[in-house]
Amino acid sequence: MKKTLLACFITLAVSSVQAASLLPPGAADQQPSKLVAAPLPDGEFERQPVAMAWAMDPASELAVSAPHLAESREYWAAVEASQLKSGFALTTTAPGALVRISPERQAKSGAVDPGEVRLLRNGQPLPESAFKRLATSDQLKRAGMDVSDGTVIVQLDESLGQGRFQLQLGKASGRYLVHVFEPRSSIVLLAQSERSRLLAGDTVEVATRLETGKSALAGAVVQAQLVSPSGQAWPMDVADGKARALLPLDADPTPGLWEVQLFAGAAGKDGPVQRDARTAIEVSRPTARLGGGYAFDPGSVKFSLPVQVAAPGRYELRGVLYATGPQGSLQPVAQAHSANWLEAGDGKLDLAFGPGNLPIGYGAPFELRFLELKDQTRLGTLETRELALRV
């Protein structure tokens, strides 16, 4: 009799663990299609498992943030000393433009002497009052700006209006970077990546538009390049208002964000108009992915998810538990993270939310949302699911 009762309890305990498949990924989700056996970076890495969970306010409203929209009213130009001595041509589209002149260290350029900076119009020098403000590198550093030694920033007096000018530096030597920023201009270069996170082997796609007001600027020409954290650059195709490039599968392992750099130009009523914009994306090498299934233990409110691993490393899983409240609606009630060292092959990570994190009156049905698989060793986001499962 005792054996029969014990067997019944074991059967009930085992049957309480539910196994099923994750929901198909949504259009905004990220999922590796091919894995790479990336080498381990240099350094020592934690190998002990870690797990944590905490309760959330069910009234919280969670959503995936849209990729950053870059809006540029500025451009940069590498300028030789000879151009600055004779007068570097610039066209402004609004009063009060700010112009920064920075010596290029690699070219061993001379520091900019504020007293030597002149502004010309139609080849004729304008009075010193043409500059509303003037700041040196020492002043800029004290204000918290990271600028190279010998840098000068000048602001054109608003009374000059807009149009064509020449910037002159009589004692220029070497090469300089000239940065023109027009905070009051209506001409803006917009750039927004389709996704802020990508995997090596994916296609980068950035929507771009040079506009004045809300209308596209006629005759605009846009060029773009993709730049890795170490400075490697790849040209991008620009067509139909989008810049595209295929990320190399053996992506640069250097830590840091990748940049899409865009350069736009058009003919304005006062002369050529230029705008440069940059937008950053996170690029990860696909070293692991979720196995596609899960097991759920309702007693401990724990999800166990298989992980397919191509490269040894420390992997992290995080997610948000939604539970059904007294009014019958699903609300976020808890968040859980876990991390562990996984060798190549089939592994597993758990998300244990714990019954103690469920508010009174909340329970099944559950949903697991905002699920993310991360490679902590290589600082990458590998897989995301806005809605991973319902149970």
Short mmCIF file of C-alpha atoms in Angstrom, two decimals:
data_model
loop_
_atom_site.label_atom_id
_atom_site.label_comp_id
_atom_site.label_asym_id
_atom_site.label_seq_id
_atom_site.Cartn_x
_atom_site.Cartn_y
_atom_site.Cartn_z
CA MET A 1 0.00 0.00 0.00
CA LYS A 2 2.80 2.41 0.94
CA LYS A 3 4.58 1.64 -2.34
CA THR A 4 1.43 2.37 -4.31
CA LEU A 5 0.91 5.75 -2.59
CA LEU A 6 4.56 6.69 -3.08
CA ALA A 7 4.36 5.78 -6.76
CA CYS A 8 1.24 7.94 -7.13
CA PHE A 9 2.97 10.95 -5.56
CA ILE A 10 6.02 10.50 -7.84
CA THR A 11 3.74 10.21 -10.88
CA LEU A 12 1.89 13.40 -9.92
CA ALA A 13 5.16 15.29 -9.32
CA VAL A 14 6.60 14.23 -12.68
CA SER A 15 3.39 14.89 -14.59
CA SER A 16 3.24 18.42 -13.15
CA VAL A 17 6.28 19.40 -15.25
CA GLN A 18 5.00 20.47 -18.67
CA ALA A 19 7.05 20.34 -21.87
CA ALA A 20 6.25 22.20 -25.08
CA SER A 21 7.75 24.30 -27.86
CA LEU A 22 8.44 28.01 -27.91
CA LEU A 23 6.16 30.15 -30.04
CA PRO A 24 7.47 31.00 -33.52
CA PRO A 25 9.65 34.17 -33.51
CA GLY A 26 7.87 37.40 -34.42
CA ALA A 27 8.93 39.87 -37.08
CA ALA A 28 10.84 41.98 -34.55
CA ASP A 29 12.55 39.01 -32.86
CA GLN A 30 16.16 37.95 -33.41
CA GLN A 31 17.12 34.32 -33.99
CA PRO A 32 20.40 32.89 -35.30
CA SER A 33 20.06 30.82 -38.47
CA LYS A 34 23.67 29.66 -38.42
CA LEU A 35 26.07 29.29 -35.49
CA VAL A 36 29.81 30.03 -35.45
CA ALA A 37 32.48 28.52 -33.20
CA ALA A 38 34.05 31.82 -32.22
CA PRO A 39 37.23 31.57 -30.10
CA LEU A 40 37.28 32.66 -26.48
CA PRO A 41 38.49 36.21 -25.89
CA ASP A 42 41.56 36.73 -23.73
CA GLY A 43 41.00 36.95 -20.01
CA GLU A 44 39.52 35.09 -17.06
CA PHE A 45 35.77 34.48 -16.90
CA GLU A 46 33.41 33.55 -14.08
CA ARG A 47 32.22 29.94 -14.36
CA GLN A 48 29.94 29.60 -11.34
CA PRO A 49 26.17 29.57 -12.03
CA VAL A 50 24.16 32.60 -10.94
CA ALA A 51 20.37 32.97 -10.75
CA MET A 52 18.14 35.74 -9.43
CA ALA A 53 14.53 36.80 -9.58
CA TRP A 54 12.51 39.69 -8.22
CA ALA A 55 8.91 40.83 -8.14
CA MET A 56 7.63 43.61 -10.40
CA ASP A 57 4.77 46.07 -10.17
CA PRO A 58 1.94 44.49 -12.23
CA ALA A 59 0.96 48.00 -13.35
CA SER A 60 4.28 48.38 -15.21
CA GLU A 61 4.03 48.96 -18.93
CA LEU A 62 6.87 47.28 -20.82
CA ALA A 63 7.73 47.64 -24.49
CA VAL A 64 10.68 47.18 -26.82
CA SER A 65 12.31 50.52 -27.61
CA ALA A 66 12.43 51.64 -31.23
CA PRO A 67 15.90 52.04 -32.79
CA HIS A 68 17.45 55.48 -32.30
CA LEU A 69 16.50 58.13 -34.86
CA ALA A 70 19.56 60.25 -35.66
CA GLU A 71 18.90 63.83 -36.77
CA SER A 72 21.91 65.69 -38.12
CA ARG A 73 22.38 69.39 -38.83
CA GLU A 74 26.15 69.05 -39.09
CA TYR A 75 29.04 67.80 -41.20
CA TRP A 76 32.79 67.22 -40.97
CA ALA A 77 35.53 67.91 -43.50
CA ALA A 78 39.23 67.03 -43.56
CA VAL A 79 40.96 70.22 -44.70
CA GLU A 80 44.57 70.74 -45.80
CA ALA A 81 46.58 73.69 -44.54
CA SER A 82 46.70 75.20 -48.03
CA GLN A 83 42.88 75.35 -48.14
CA LEU A 84 42.69 77.10 -44.79
CA LYS A 85 45.38 79.59 -45.74
CA SER A 86 43.55 80.63 -48.90
CA GLY A 87 40.09 80.36 -47.31
CA PHE A 88 38.08 77.16 -46.86
CA ALA A 89 34.63 77.55 -48.46
CA LEU A 90 31.58 76.78 -46.36
CA THR A 91 27.87 77.37 -46.95
CA THR A 92 25.51 77.96 -44.06
CA THR A 93 21.74 77.48 -44.30
CA ALA A 94 20.79 79.35 -41.11
CA PRO A 95 22.26 82.13 -38.93
CA GLY A 96 24.47 81.32 -35.94
CA ALA A 97 26.47 78.36 -37.27
CA LEU A 98 29.12 76.88 -34.96
CA VAL A 99 32.47 75.97 -36.54
CA ARG A 100 35.14 73.86 -34.83
CA ILE A 101 38.70 73.63 -36.15
CA SER A 102 40.78 70.77 -34.72
CA PRO A 103 44.39 69.89 -35.59
CA GLU A 104 44.79 66.34 -36.87
CA ARG A 105 47.34 64.61 -34.69
CA GLN A 106 48.45 62.08 -37.32
CA ALA A 107 49.34 64.93 -39.70
CA LYS A 108 51.28 66.75 -36.94
CA SER A 109 49.15 69.82 -37.53
CA GLY A 110 49.83 73.03 -35.68
CA ALA A 111 47.59 74.24 -32.90
CA VAL A 112 44.97 76.77 -33.95
CA ASP A 113 45.83 80.29 -32.84
CA PRO A 114 42.49 81.98 -32.06
CA GLY A 115 43.90 85.31 -33.15
CA GLU A 116 44.60 83.92 -36.63
CA VAL A 117 41.05 82.73 -37.40
CA ARG A 118 39.33 84.98 -39.94
CA LEU A 119 35.97 84.90 -41.69
CA LEU A 120 35.63 86.16 -45.26
CA ARG A 121 32.67 86.78 -47.54
CA ASN A 122 33.25 87.01 -51.28
CA GLY A 123 36.97 87.02 -50.53
CA GLN A 124 36.70 90.12 -48.31
CA PRO A 125 37.65 89.89 -44.61
CA LEU A 126 34.83 90.52 -42.15
CA PRO A 127 35.44 92.39 -38.87
CA GLU A 128 36.24 90.49 -35.67
CA SER A 129 32.63 91.03 -34.61
CA ALA A 130 31.73 88.38 -37.23
CA PHE A 131 32.40 85.84 -34.48
CA LYS A 132 29.83 86.03 -31.73
CA ARG A 133 31.78 83.62 -29.55
CA LEU A 134 35.22 82.07 -29.54
CA ALA A 135 36.42 79.22 -27.28
CA THR A 136 39.83 77.55 -27.01
CA SER A 137 40.59 73.90 -26.21
CA ASP A 138 41.45 74.76 -22.57
CA GLN A 139 38.08 76.45 -22.10
CA LEU A 140 36.28 73.59 -23.83
CA LYS A 141 38.01 70.96 -21.66
CA ARG A 142 37.08 72.86 -18.51
CA ALA A 143 33.49 72.75 -19.75
CA GLY A 144 33.75 68.94 -20.04
CA MET A 145 34.29 68.56 -23.81
CA ASP A 146 36.72 65.94 -25.09
CA VAL A 147 38.69 67.90 -27.71
CA SER A 148 42.24 67.69 -28.99
CA ASP A 149 44.80 70.28 -27.93
CA GLY A 150 44.86 73.37 -30.11
CA THR A 151 41.14 73.21 -30.99
CA VAL A 152 39.08 76.36 -31.46
CA ILE A 153 35.29 76.79 -31.75
CA VAL A 154 33.76 79.94 -33.22
CA GLN A 155 30.12 80.93 -33.68
CA LEU A 156 29.12 83.15 -36.57
CA ASP A 157 27.23 86.24 -35.50
CA GLU A 158 23.54 85.91 -36.33
CA SER A 159 23.54 89.32 -38.00
CA LEU A 160 25.54 87.80 -40.86
CA GLY A 161 22.58 85.64 -41.83
CA GLN A 162 23.29 82.61 -44.00
CA GLY A 163 25.12 81.98 -47.24
CA ARG A 164 28.64 81.48 -48.54
CA PHE A 165 31.70 82.24 -46.39
CA GLN A 166 35.39 81.44 -46.33
CA LEU A 167 37.16 80.32 -43.17
CA GLN A 168 40.81 81.37 -43.07
CA LEU A 169 43.73 80.38 -40.88
CA GLY A 170 46.86 82.23 -41.94
CA LYS A 171 49.41 80.07 -40.07
CA ALA A 172 47.87 76.67 -40.78
CA SER A 173 50.20 73.67 -41.08
CA GLY A 174 49.39 70.03 -41.65
CA ARG A 175 45.76 68.98 -41.80
CA TYR A 176 42.67 69.88 -39.80
CA LEU A 177 39.18 68.58 -39.12
CA VAL A 178 36.51 71.24 -39.62
CA HIS A 179 33.14 70.58 -38.02
CA VAL A 180 30.15 72.76 -38.99
CA PHE A 181 27.00 72.58 -36.84
CA GLU A 182 23.84 74.58 -37.64
CA PRO A 183 21.44 74.24 -34.70
CA ARG A 184 18.80 76.50 -36.32
CA SER A 185 18.85 74.94 -39.79
CA SER A 186 15.71 73.37 -41.25
CA ILE A 187 17.83 71.02 -43.39
CA VAL A 188 18.23 67.72 -41.56
CA LEU A 189 19.69 64.33 -42.43
CA LEU A 190 17.64 61.56 -40.80
CA ALA A 191 18.96 58.04 -40.21
CA GLN A 192 17.31 55.12 -38.41
CA SER A 193 18.40 51.49 -38.39
CA GLU A 194 15.71 48.88 -38.90
CA ARG A 195 17.15 47.06 -35.87
CA SER A 196 19.45 48.23 -33.09
CA ARG A 197 20.81 44.67 -32.63
CA LEU A 198 22.04 42.38 -35.38
CA LEU A 199 23.93 39.13 -35.82
CA ALA A 200 27.01 38.61 -37.95
CA GLY A 201 25.77 37.42 -41.33
CA ASP A 202 22.63 39.58 -41.17
CA THR A 203 21.90 42.53 -43.45
CA VAL A 204 22.19 46.03 -42.01
CA GLU A 205 19.43 48.30 -43.25
CA VAL A 206 19.22 52.00 -42.38
CA ALA A 207 16.47 54.31 -43.60
CA THR A 208 17.86 57.73 -44.54
CA ARG A 209 16.46 61.00 -45.85
CA LEU A 210 17.80 64.52 -46.35
CA GLU A 211 14.88 66.87 -45.81
CA THR A 212 13.94 70.48 -45.32
CA GLY A 213 10.91 70.94 -43.12
CA LYS A 214 9.03 67.70 -43.77
CA SER A 215 9.86 67.47 -47.47
CA ALA A 216 12.72 65.59 -49.09
CA LEU A 217 15.44 67.85 -50.45
CA ALA A 218 15.49 67.54 -54.23
CA GLY A 219 18.63 66.16 -55.84
CA ALA A 220 20.09 64.81 -52.59
CA VAL A 221 22.89 62.27 -52.93
CA VAL A 222 23.65 59.95 -49.99
CA GLN A 223 26.66 57.71 -49.47
CA ALA A 224 27.20 55.37 -46.53
CA GLN A 225 29.70 53.03 -44.96
CA LEU A 226 29.68 50.44 -42.18
CA VAL A 227 32.50 50.78 -39.64
CA SER A 228 33.52 48.13 -37.10
CA PRO A 229 34.79 48.94 -33.57
CA SER A 230 38.40 48.55 -34.75
CA GLY A 231 37.88 50.97 -37.67
CA GLN A 232 37.43 48.52 -40.56
CA ALA A 233 35.04 49.98 -43.13
CA TRP A 234 32.72 48.45 -45.73
CA PRO A 235 30.82 50.46 -48.37
CA MET A 236 27.03 50.30 -48.27
CA ASP A 237 24.56 50.32 -51.15
CA VAL A 238 22.13 53.24 -51.03
CA ALA A 239 18.86 52.97 -52.95
CA ASP A 240 15.20 53.83 -52.39
CA GLY A 241 15.98 55.78 -49.24
CA LYS A 242 17.85 52.93 -47.54
CA ALA A 243 21.50 52.07 -46.97
CA ARG A 244 22.23 48.33 -46.92
CA ALA A 245 25.23 46.07 -46.33
CA LEU A 246 25.81 42.43 -45.42
CA LEU A 247 27.61 41.98 -42.11
CA PRO A 248 30.55 39.61 -42.47
CA LEU A 249 29.99 36.29 -40.67
CA ASP A 250 33.52 36.53 -39.24
CA ALA A 251 32.68 39.94 -37.78
CA ASP A 252 35.33 42.03 -36.05
CA PRO A 253 35.68 40.59 -32.51
CA THR A 254 36.79 43.94 -31.06
CA PRO A 255 34.35 44.93 -28.28
CA GLY A 256 32.15 47.95 -28.94
CA LEU A 257 29.34 49.19 -31.14
CA TRP A 258 29.42 49.27 -34.93
CA GLU A 259 28.60 52.50 -36.76
CA VAL A 260 26.72 53.30 -39.93
CA GLN A 261 28.12 56.59 -41.24
CA LEU A 262 26.09 58.54 -43.80
CA PHE A 263 27.17 61.49 -45.94
CA ALA A 264 24.56 63.54 -47.78
CA GLY A 265 24.86 66.45 -50.17
CA ALA A 266 22.55 68.62 -52.27
CA ALA A 267 22.58 71.92 -54.12
CA GLY A 268 21.01 74.70 -52.03
CA LYS A 269 20.00 78.20 -53.04
CA ASP A 270 23.17 79.63 -51.46
CA GLY A 271 25.52 76.83 -52.47
CA PRO A 272 26.24 73.18 -51.70
CA VAL A 273 24.59 71.71 -48.59
CA GLN A 274 26.28 68.93 -46.61
CA ARG A 275 25.11 66.75 -43.74
CA ASP A 276 26.74 63.78 -42.01
CA ALA A 277 24.99 61.37 -39.64
CA ARG A 278 25.96 58.36 -37.57
CA THR A 279 23.91 55.65 -35.94
CA ALA A 280 25.20 52.78 -33.80
CA ILE A 281 24.21 49.11 -33.81
CA GLU A 282 25.14 46.15 -31.65
CA VAL A 283 26.60 43.28 -33.68
CA SER A 284 27.04 39.83 -32.13
CA ARG A 285 28.56 36.65 -33.47
CA PRO A 286 25.93 33.86 -33.27
CA THR A 287 27.66 31.46 -30.89
CA ALA A 288 24.50 29.88 -29.43
CA ARG A 289 20.71 29.75 -29.81
CA LEU A 290 17.67 28.49 -27.98
CA GLY A 291 16.80 24.87 -28.72
CA GLY A 292 13.16 25.64 -29.46
CA GLY A 293 11.53 23.81 -26.56
CA TYR A 294 11.02 24.30 -22.84
CA ALA A 295 9.91 22.56 -19.67
CA PHE A 296 7.77 24.31 -17.09
CA ASP A 297 7.46 23.42 -13.42
CA PRO A 298 4.36 25.20 -12.06
CA GLY A 299 5.23 24.35 -8.45
CA SER A 300 8.46 26.38 -8.53
CA VAL A 301 7.35 28.61 -11.43
CA LYS A 302 10.52 27.61 -13.29
CA PHE A 303 11.22 27.41 -17.01
CA SER A 304 14.06 25.23 -18.30
CA LEU A 305 15.19 26.04 -21.84
CA PRO A 306 17.61 23.96 -23.92
CA VAL A 307 20.45 25.88 -25.57
CA GLN A 308 22.46 24.84 -28.63
CA VAL A 309 26.05 26.01 -28.11
CA ALA A 310 28.69 26.31 -30.85
CA ALA A 311 31.37 28.05 -28.78
CA PRO A 312 32.19 27.53 -25.09
CA GLY A 313 31.41 30.54 -22.93
CA ARG A 314 29.27 32.04 -20.21
CA TYR A 315 25.70 32.46 -21.39
CA GLU A 316 22.86 34.39 -19.81
CA LEU A 317 19.10 34.05 -20.05
CA ARG A 318 16.65 36.71 -18.91
CA GLY A 319 12.90 37.11 -19.18
CA VAL A 320 9.73 38.62 -17.73
CA LEU A 321 6.86 36.53 -16.37
CA TYR A 322 3.34 37.69 -17.10
CA ALA A 323 0.57 36.20 -14.93
CA THR A 324 -3.21 36.39 -15.05
CA GLY A 325 -4.62 38.79 -12.47
CA PRO A 326 -7.96 39.00 -10.66
CA GLN A 327 -9.52 40.87 -13.59
CA GLY A 328 -8.46 38.17 -16.04
CA SER A 329 -5.74 40.20 -17.79
CA LEU A 330 -2.05 39.36 -18.10
CA GLN A 331 0.33 41.64 -16.18
CA PRO A 332 4.13 41.60 -15.61
CA VAL A 333 4.76 40.18 -12.13
CA ALA A 334 8.41 39.07 -12.00
CA GLN A 335 11.73 39.18 -13.78
CA ALA A 336 14.42 36.49 -13.69
CA HIS A 337 18.03 36.22 -14.87
CA SER A 338 20.40 33.26 -14.88
CA ALA A 339 23.91 32.67 -16.19
CA ASN A 340 26.22 29.68 -16.43
CA TRP A 341 29.26 28.41 -18.29
CA LEU A 342 28.24 26.13 -21.17
CA GLU A 343 30.51 23.94 -23.27
CA ALA A 344 29.90 23.35 -26.98
CA GLY A 345 26.96 21.03 -27.60
CA ASP A 346 23.55 20.81 -25.95
CA GLY A 347 23.13 22.86 -22.79
CA LYS A 348 20.35 24.24 -20.62
CA LEU A 349 19.52 27.43 -18.75
CA ASP A 350 16.73 27.94 -16.22
CA LEU A 351 14.55 30.91 -15.32
CA ALA A 352 13.23 30.32 -11.80
CA PHE A 353 10.72 33.03 -10.90
CA GLY A 354 9.55 31.36 -7.67
CA PRO A 355 5.99 31.29 -6.31
CA GLY A 356 6.92 33.92 -3.74
CA ASN A 357 7.19 36.55 -6.50
CA LEU A 358 3.57 36.06 -7.59
CA PRO A 359 1.25 38.71 -6.13
CA ILE A 360 -1.85 37.50 -4.30
CA GLY A 361 -4.58 36.71 -6.80
CA TYR A 362 -2.20 36.16 -9.75
CA GLY A 363 -1.55 32.80 -11.41
CA ALA A 364 -1.90 30.77 -14.59
CA PRO A 365 -2.26 31.19 -17.50
CA PHE A 366 1.30 32.54 -17.78
CA GLU A 367 3.31 34.12 -20.58
CA LEU A 368 7.08 34.46 -20.82
CA ARG A 369 7.96 37.70 -22.59
CA PHE A 370 11.05 39.76 -23.42
CA LEU A 371 13.19 36.62 -23.45
CA GLU A 372 16.87 37.23 -24.25
CA LEU A 373 19.83 34.90 -24.68
CA LYS A 374 23.19 36.64 -24.26
CA ASP A 375 26.83 35.67 -24.68
CA GLN A 376 28.45 37.30 -21.64
CA THR A 377 31.92 36.16 -22.69
CA ARG A 378 31.79 38.04 -26.00
CA LEU A 379 29.31 40.75 -24.91
CA GLY A 380 26.60 39.90 -27.45
CA THR A 381 22.82 39.50 -27.64
CA LEU A 382 22.11 36.27 -29.52
CA GLU A 383 18.36 35.71 -29.46
CA THR A 384 15.31 37.76 -28.47
CA ARG A 385 11.63 36.87 -28.19
CA GLU A 386 9.08 39.55 -27.37
CA LEU A 387 6.56 36.73 -26.68
CA ALA A 388 8.30 33.41 -26.11
CA LEU A 389 5.56 31.10 -24.79
CA ARG A 390 2.12 30.71 -23.22
CA VAL A 391 1.39 28.08 -20.58
#
